[in-house]
PDB file of C-alpha atoms and ligand atoms in Angstrom:
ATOM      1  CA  UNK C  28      40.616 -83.757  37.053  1.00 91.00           C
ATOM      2  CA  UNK C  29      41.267 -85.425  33.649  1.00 96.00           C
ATOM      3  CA  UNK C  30      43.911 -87.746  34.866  1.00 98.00           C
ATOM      4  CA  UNK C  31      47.125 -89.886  32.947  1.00 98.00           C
ATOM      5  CA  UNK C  32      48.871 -93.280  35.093  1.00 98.00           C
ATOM      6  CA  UNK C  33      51.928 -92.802  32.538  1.00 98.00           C
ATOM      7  CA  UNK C  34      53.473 -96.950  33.581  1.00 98.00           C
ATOM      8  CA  UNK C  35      56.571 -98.143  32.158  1.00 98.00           C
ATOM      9  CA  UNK C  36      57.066-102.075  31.707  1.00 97.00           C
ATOM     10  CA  UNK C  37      60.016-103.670  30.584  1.00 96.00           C
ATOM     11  CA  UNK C  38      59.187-107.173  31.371  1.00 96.00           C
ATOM     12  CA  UNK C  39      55.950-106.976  33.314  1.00 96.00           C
ATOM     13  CA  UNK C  40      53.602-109.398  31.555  1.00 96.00           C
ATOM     14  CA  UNK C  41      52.595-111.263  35.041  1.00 95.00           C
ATOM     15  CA  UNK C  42      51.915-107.579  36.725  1.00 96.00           C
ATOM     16  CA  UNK C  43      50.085-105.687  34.528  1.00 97.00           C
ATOM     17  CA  UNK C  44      46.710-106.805  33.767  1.00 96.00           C
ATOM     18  CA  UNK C  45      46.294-107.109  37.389  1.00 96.00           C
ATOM     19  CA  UNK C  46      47.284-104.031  38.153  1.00 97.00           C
ATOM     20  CA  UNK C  47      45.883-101.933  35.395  1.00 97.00           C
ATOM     21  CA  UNK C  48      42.128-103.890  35.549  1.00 96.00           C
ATOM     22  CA  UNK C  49      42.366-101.963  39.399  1.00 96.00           C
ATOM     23  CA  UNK C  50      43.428 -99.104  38.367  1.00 97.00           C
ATOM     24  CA  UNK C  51      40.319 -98.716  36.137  1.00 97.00           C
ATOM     25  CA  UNK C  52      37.954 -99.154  39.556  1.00 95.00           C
ATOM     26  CA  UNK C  53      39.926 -96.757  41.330  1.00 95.00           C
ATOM     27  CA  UNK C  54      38.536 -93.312  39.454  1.00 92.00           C
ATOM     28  CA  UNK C  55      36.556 -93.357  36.056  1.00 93.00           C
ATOM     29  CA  UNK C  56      38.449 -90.105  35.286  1.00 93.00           C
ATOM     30  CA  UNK C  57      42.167 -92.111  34.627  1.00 97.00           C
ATOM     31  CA  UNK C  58      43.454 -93.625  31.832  1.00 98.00           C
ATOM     32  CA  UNK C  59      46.600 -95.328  32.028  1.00 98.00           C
ATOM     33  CA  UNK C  60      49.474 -95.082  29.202  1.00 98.00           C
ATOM     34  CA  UNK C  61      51.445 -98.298  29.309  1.00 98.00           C
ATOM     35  CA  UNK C  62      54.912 -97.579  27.765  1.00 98.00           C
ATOM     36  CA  UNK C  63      56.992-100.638  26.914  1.00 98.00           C
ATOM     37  CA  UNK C  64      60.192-100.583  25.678  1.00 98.00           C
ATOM     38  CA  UNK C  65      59.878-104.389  23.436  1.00 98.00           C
ATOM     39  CA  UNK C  66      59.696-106.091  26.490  1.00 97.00           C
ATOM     40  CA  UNK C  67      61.039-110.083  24.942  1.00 97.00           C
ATOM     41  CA  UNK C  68      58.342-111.688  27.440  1.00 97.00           C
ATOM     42  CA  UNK C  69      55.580-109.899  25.283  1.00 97.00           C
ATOM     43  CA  UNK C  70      54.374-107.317  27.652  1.00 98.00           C
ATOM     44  CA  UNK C  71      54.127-105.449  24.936  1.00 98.00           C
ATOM     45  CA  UNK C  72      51.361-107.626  23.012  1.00 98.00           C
ATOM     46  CA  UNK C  73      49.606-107.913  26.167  1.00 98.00           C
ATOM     47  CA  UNK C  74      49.136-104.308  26.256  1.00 98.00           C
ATOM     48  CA  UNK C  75      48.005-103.948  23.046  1.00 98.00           C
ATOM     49  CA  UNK C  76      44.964-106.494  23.924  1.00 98.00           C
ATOM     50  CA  UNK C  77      43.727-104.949  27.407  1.00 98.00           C
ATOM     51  CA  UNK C  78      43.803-101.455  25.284  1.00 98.00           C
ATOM     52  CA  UNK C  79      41.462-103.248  22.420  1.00 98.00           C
ATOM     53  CA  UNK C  80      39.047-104.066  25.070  1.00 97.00           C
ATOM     54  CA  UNK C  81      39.554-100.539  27.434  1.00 97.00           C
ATOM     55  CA  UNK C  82      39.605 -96.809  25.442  1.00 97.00           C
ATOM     56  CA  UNK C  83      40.937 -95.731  28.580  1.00 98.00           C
ATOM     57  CA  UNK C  84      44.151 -97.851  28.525  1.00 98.00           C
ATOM     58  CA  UNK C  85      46.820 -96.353  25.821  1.00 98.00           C
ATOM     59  CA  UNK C  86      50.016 -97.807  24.796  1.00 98.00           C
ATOM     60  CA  UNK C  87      52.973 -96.767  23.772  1.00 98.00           C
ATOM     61  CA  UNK C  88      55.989 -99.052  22.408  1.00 98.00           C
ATOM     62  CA  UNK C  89      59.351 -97.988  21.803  1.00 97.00           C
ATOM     63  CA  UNK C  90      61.838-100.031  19.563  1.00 97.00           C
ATOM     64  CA  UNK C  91      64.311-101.109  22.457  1.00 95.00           C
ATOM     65  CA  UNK C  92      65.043-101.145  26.256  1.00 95.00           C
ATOM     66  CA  UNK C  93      66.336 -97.393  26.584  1.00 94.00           C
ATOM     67  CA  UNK C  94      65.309 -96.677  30.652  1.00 93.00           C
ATOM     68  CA  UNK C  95      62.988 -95.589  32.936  1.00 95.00           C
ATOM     69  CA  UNK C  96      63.492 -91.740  32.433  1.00 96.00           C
ATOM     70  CA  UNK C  97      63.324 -91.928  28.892  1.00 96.00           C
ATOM     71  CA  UNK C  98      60.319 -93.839  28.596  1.00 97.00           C
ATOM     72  CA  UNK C  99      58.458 -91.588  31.003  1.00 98.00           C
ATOM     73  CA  UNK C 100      59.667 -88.671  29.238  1.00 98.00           C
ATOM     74  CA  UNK C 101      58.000 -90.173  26.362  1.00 98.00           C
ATOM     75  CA  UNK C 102      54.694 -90.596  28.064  1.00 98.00           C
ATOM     76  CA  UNK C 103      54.347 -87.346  29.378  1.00 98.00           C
ATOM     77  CA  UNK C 104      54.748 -85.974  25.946  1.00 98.00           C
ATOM     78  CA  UNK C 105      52.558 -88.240  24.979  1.00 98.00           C
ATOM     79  CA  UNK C 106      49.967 -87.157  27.247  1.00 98.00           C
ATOM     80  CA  UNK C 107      50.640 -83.457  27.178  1.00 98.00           C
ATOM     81  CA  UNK C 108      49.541 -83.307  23.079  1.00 98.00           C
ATOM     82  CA  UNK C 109      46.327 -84.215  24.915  1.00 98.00           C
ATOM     83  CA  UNK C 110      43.734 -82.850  27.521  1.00 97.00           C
ATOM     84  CA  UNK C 111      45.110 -84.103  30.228  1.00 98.00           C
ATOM     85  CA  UNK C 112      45.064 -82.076  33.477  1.00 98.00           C
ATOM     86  CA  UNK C 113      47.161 -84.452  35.958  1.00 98.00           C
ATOM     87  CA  UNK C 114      50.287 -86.799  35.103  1.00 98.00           C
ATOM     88  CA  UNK C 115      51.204 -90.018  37.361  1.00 98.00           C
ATOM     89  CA  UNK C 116      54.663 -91.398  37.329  1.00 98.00           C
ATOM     90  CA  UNK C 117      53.604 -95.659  38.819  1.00 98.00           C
ATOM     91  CA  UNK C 118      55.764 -98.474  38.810  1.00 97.00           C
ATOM     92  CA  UNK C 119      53.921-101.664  37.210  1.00 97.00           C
ATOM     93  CA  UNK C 120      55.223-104.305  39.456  1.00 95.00           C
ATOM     94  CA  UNK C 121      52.109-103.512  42.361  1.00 95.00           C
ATOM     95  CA  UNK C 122      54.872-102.035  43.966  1.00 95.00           C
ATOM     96  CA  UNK C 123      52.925 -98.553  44.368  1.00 97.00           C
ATOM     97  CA  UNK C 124      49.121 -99.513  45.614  1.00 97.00           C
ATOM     98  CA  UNK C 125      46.655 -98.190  43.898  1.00 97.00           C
ATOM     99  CA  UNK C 126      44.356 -97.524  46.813  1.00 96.00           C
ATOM    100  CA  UNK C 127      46.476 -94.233  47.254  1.00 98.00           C
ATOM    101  CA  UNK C 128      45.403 -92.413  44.071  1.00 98.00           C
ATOM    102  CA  UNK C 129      42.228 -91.212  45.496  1.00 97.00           C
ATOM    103  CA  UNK C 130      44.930 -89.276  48.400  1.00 98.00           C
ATOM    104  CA  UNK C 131      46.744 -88.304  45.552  1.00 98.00           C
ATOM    105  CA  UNK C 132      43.989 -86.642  43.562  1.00 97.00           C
ATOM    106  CA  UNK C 133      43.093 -84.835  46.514  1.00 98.00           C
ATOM    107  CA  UNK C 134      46.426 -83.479  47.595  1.00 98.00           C
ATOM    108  CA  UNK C 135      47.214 -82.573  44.064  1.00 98.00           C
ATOM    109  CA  UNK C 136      43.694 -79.751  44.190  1.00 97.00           C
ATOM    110  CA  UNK C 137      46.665 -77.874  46.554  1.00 97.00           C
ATOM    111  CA  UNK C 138      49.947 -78.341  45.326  1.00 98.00           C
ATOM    112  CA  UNK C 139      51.665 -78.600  41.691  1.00 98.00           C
ATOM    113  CA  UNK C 140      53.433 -82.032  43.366  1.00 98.00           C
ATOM    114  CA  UNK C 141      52.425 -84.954  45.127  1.00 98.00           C
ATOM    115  CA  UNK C 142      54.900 -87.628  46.312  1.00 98.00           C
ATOM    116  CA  UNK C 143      54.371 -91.085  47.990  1.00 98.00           C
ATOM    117  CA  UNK C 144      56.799 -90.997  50.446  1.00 98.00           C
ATOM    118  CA  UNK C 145      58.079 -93.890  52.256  1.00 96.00           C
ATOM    119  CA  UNK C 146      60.355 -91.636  54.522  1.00 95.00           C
ATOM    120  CA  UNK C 147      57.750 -89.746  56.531  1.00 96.00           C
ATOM    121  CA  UNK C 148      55.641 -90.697  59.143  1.00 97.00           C
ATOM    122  CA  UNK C 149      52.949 -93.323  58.034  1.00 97.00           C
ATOM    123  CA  UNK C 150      55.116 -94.405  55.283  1.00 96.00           C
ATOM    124  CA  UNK C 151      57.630 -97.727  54.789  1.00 94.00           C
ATOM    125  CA  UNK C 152      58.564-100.633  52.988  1.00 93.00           C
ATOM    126  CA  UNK C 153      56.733-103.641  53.687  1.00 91.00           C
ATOM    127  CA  UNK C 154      58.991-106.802  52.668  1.00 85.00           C
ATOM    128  CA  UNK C 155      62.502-105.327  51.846  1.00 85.00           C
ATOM    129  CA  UNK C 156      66.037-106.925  52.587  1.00 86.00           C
ATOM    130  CA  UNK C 157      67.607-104.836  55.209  1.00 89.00           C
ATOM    131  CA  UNK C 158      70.234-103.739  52.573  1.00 87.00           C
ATOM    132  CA  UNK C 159      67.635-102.015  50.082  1.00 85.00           C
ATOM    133  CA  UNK C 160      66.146-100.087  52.487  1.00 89.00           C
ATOM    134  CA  UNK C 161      69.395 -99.266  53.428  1.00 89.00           C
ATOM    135  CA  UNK C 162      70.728 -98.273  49.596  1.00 86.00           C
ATOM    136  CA  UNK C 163      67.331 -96.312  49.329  1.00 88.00           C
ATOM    137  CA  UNK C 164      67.776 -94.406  52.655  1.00 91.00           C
ATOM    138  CA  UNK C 165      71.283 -93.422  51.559  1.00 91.00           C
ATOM    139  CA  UNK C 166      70.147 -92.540  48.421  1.00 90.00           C
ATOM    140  CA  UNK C 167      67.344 -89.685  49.465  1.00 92.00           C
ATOM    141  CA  UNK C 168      69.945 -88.526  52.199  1.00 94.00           C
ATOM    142  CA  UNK C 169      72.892 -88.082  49.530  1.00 94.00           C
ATOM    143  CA  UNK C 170      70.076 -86.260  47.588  1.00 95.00           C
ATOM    144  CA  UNK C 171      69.309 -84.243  50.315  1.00 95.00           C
ATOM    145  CA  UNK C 172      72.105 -83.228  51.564  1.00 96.00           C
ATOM    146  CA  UNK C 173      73.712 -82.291  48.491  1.00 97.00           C
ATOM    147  CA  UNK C 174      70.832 -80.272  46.974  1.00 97.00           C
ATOM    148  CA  UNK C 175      70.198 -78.817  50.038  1.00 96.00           C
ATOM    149  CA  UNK C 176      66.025 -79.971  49.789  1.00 97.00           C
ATOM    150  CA  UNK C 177      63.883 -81.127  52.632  1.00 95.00           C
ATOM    151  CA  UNK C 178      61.688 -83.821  50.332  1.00 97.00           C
ATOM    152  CA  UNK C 179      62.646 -86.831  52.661  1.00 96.00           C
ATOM    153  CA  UNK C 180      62.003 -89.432  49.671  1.00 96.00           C
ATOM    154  CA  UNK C 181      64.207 -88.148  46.617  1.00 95.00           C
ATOM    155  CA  UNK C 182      63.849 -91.159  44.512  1.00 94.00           C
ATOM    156  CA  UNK C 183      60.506 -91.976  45.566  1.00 96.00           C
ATOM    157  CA  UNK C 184      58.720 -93.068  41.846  1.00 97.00           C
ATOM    158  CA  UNK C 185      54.971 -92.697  42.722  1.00 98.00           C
ATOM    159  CA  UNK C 186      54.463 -89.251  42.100  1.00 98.00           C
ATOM    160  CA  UNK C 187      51.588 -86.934  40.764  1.00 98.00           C
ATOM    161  CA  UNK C 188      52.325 -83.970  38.743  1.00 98.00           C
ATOM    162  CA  UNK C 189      50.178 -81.006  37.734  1.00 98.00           C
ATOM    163  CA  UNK C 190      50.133 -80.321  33.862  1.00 98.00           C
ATOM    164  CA  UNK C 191      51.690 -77.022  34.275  1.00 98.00           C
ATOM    165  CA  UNK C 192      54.391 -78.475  36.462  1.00 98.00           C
ATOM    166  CA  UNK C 193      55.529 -80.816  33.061  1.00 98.00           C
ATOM    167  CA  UNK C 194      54.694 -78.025  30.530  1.00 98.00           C
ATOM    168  CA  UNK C 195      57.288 -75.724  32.448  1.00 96.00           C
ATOM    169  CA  UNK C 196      59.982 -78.173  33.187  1.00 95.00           C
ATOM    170  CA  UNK C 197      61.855 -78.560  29.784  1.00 92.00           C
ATOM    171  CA  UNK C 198      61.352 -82.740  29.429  1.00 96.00           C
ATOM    172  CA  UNK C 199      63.446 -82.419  26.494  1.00 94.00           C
ATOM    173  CA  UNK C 200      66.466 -81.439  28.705  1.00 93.00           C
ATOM    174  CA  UNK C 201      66.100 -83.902  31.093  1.00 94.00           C
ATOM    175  CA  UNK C 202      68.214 -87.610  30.021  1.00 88.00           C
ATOM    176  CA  UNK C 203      68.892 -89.095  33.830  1.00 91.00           C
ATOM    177  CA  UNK C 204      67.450 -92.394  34.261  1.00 89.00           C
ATOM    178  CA  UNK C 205      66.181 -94.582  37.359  1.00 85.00           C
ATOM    179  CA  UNK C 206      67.083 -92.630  40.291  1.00 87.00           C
ATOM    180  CA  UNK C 207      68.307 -90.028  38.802  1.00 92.00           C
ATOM    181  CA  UNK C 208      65.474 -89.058  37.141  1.00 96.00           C
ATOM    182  CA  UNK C 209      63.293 -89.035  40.547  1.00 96.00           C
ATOM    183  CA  UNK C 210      65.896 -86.490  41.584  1.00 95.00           C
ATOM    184  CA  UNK C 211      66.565 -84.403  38.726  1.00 96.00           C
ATOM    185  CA  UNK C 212      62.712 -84.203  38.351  1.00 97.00           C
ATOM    186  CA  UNK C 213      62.051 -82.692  42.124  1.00 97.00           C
ATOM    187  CA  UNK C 214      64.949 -80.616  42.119  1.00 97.00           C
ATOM    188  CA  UNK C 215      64.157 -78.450  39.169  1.00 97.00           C
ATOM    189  CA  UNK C 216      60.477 -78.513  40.453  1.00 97.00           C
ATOM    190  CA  UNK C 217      61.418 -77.081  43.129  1.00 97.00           C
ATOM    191  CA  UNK C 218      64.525 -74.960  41.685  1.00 96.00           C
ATOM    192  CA  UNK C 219      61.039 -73.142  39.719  1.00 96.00           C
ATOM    193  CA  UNK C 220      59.476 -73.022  43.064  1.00 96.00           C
ATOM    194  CA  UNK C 221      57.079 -75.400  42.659  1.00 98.00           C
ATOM    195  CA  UNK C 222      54.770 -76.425  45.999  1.00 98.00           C
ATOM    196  CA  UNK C 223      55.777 -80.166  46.542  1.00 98.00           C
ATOM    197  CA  UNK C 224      53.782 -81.833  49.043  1.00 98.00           C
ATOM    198  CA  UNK C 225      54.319 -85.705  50.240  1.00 98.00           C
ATOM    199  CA  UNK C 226      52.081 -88.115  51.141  1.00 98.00           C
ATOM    200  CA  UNK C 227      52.680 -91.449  52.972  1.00 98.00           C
ATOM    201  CA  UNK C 228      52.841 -94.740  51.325  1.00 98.00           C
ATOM    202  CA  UNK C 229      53.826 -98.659  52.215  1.00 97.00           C
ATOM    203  CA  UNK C 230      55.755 -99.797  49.465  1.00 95.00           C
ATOM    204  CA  UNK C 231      55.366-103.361  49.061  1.00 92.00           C
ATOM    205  CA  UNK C 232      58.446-105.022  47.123  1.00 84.00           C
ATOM    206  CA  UNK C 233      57.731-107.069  43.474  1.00 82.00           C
ATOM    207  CA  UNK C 234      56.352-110.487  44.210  1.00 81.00           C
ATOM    208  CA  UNK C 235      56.863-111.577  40.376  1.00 80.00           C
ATOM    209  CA  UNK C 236      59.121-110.644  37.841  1.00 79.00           C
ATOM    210  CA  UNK C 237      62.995-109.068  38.195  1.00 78.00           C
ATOM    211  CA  UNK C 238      64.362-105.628  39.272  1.00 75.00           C
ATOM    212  CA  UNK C 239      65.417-103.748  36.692  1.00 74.00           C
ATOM    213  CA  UNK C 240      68.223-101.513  39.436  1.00 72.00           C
ATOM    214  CA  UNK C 241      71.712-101.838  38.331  1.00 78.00           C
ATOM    215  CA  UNK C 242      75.239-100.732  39.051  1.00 82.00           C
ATOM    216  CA  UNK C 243      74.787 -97.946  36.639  1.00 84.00           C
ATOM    217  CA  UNK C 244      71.455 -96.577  37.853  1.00 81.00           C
ATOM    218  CA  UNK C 245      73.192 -96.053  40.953  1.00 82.00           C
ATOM    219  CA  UNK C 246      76.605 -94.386  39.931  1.00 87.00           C
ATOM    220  CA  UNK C 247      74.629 -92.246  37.286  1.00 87.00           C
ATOM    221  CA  UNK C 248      72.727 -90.796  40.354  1.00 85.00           C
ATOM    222  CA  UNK C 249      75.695 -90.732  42.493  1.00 89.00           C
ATOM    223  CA  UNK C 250      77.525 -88.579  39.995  1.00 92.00           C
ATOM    224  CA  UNK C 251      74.524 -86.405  38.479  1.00 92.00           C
ATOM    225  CA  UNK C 252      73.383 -85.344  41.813  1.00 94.00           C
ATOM    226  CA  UNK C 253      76.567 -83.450  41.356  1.00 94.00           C
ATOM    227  CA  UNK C 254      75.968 -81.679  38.397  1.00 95.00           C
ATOM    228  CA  UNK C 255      72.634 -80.477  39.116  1.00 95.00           C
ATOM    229  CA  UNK C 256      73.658 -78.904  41.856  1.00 95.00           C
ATOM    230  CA  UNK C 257      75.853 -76.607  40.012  1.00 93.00           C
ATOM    231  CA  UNK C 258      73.302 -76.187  37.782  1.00 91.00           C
ATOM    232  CA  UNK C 259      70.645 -74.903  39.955  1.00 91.00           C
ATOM    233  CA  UNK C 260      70.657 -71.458  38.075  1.00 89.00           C
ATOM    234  CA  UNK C 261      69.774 -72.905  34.802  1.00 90.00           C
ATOM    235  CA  UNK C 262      66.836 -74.461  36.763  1.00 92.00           C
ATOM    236  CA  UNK C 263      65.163 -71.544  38.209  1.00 89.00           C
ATOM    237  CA  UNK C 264      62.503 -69.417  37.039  1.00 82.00           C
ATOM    238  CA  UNK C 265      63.473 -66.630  34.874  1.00 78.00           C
TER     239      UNK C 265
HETATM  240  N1  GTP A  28      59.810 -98.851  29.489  1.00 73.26           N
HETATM  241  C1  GTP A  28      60.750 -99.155  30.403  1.00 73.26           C
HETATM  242  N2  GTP A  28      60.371 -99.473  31.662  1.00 73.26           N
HETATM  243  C2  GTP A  28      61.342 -99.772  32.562  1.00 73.26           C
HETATM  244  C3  GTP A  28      62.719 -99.763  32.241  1.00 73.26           C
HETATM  245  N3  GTP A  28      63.418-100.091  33.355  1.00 73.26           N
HETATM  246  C4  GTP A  28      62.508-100.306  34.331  1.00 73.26           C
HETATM  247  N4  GTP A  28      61.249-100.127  33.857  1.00 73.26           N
HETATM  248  C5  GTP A  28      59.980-100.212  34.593  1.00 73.26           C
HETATM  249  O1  GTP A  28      60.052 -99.247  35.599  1.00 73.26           O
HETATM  250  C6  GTP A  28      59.408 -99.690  36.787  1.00 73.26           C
HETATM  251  C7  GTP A  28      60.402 -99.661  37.952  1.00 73.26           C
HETATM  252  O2  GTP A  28      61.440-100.582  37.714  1.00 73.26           O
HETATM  253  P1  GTP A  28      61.884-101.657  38.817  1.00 73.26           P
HETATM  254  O3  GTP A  28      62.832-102.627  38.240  1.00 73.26           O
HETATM  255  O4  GTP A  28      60.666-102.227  39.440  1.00 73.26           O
HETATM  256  O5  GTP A  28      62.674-100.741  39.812  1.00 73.26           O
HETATM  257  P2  GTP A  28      62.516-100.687  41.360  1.00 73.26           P
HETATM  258  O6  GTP A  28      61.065-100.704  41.714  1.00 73.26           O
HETATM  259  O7  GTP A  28      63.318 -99.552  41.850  1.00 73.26           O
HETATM  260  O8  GTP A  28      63.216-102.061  41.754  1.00 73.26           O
HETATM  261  P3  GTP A  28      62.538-103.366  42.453  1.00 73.26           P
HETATM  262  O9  GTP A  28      62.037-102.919  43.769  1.00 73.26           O
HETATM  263  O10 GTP A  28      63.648-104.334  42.589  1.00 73.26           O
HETATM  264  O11 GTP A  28      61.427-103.826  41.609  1.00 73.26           O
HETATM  265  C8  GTP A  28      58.868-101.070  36.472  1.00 73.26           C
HETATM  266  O12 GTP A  28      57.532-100.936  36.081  1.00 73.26           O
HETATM  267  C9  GTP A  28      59.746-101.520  35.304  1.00 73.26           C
HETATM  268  O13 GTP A  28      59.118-102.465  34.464  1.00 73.26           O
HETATM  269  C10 GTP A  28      63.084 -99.424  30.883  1.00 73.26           C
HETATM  270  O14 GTP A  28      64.247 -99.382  30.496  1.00 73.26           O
HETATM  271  N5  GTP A  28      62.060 -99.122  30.032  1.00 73.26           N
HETATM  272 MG1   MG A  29      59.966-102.214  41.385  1.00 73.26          MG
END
């Protein structure tokens, strides 16, 4: 399965090559589209070099910081004008390890979704302050409980798609950001009935560079969450 790591990076320049140099000895059937948003610490540039030297590393640069949702949006579409039969959504901080992608190209064979999930059983978070894991617990139950799902990691952000699952969404609807757009993404997966398996994963928490989470990511999902509820019509299949 012809496969596309779509990685945003706003400030990233001490993650990536790492990161993407083991992503290329996980599968020889990924590439990985890097999609920075004019990161000032030159992640950008950096990018541009490792893709000189790799055909199988892309990148994409937007004018200006404009969010996580947006800039995966972009990368999808990016990837969907191509032959690409599988889409990953992977943080670039070595957050998400990449020695799960092999589990995640086999799950995917037998589902349209597969999510690293840090809520079920063989999952967790390996070095976070009591207080994030806290905020992220709260998060996926507010989620829950409000959409009425049973995916027990609703903002999880290490995720592999299926192309049809993308093709049939409507990206150009969706404008959440951050957590948000985790949500908004499963819910109208599985609004179109959509089979949505999860997978365990340790997350490990960013040993260099800064979190990009602020006060607004989280009130934009607190309030949004809202609104696609009553909007679960709009999100179903025909
Ligand atoms: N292109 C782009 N990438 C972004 C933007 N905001 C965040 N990112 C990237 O999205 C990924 C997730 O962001 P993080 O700040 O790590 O969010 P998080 O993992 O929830 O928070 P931490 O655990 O504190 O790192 C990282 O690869 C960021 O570089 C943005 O506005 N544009
Ligand atoms: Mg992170």
């Amino acid at each position: 399965m012809k496969t596309l790591i779509v990685m945003p990076t706003y400030n990233e320049r001490d993650n990536i090559e790492r990161l993407v140099g083991r992503l290329m000895n996980v599968d020889s059937g990924i590439d990985v589209l890097i999609v920075d948003d004019n990161s000032p610490d030159g992640t950008g540039d950096l990018a541009e070099r490792l893709a000189q030297k790799n055909p199988r590393i892309h990148v994409l640069r937007r004018p200006g910081k404009q969010g996580l949702g947006p800039a995966y949006i972009a990368g999808f579409q990016w990837g969907l004008s191509r032959d690409y039969d599988a889409f990953m959504e992977m943080d670039a901080d070595l957050s998400h390890r990449p020695r799960y992608i092999p589990r995640f190209l086999q799950e995917i064979k037998d589902a349209d979704i597969v999510v690293g999930s840090r809520w079920i059983k063989g999952g967790g978070i390996a070095n976070w302050p009591l207080s994030r894991v806290f905020l992220s617990r709260m998060a996926s139950l507010y989620a829950k409980l409000i959409l009425g799902v049973s995916i027990a990691d609703m903002t999880a952000g290490y995720i592999c798609y299926r192309r049809k699952v993308l093709e049939e969404l409507g990206l150009d609807r969706i404008h959440s950001d951050g957590y948000c757009f985790q949500i908004e993404m499963k819910y109208r997966a599985l609004c179109r009935g959509f089979k949505i398996v999860e997978i365990p994963i340790i997350f490990t928490d960013r040993k260099a560079g800064n979190s990009k989470i602020s006060r607004h990511i989280v009130l934009e999902a607190l309030i949004i969450t809202w609104i696609l509820r009553f909007r679960k019509k709009l999100f179903e299949r025909p």
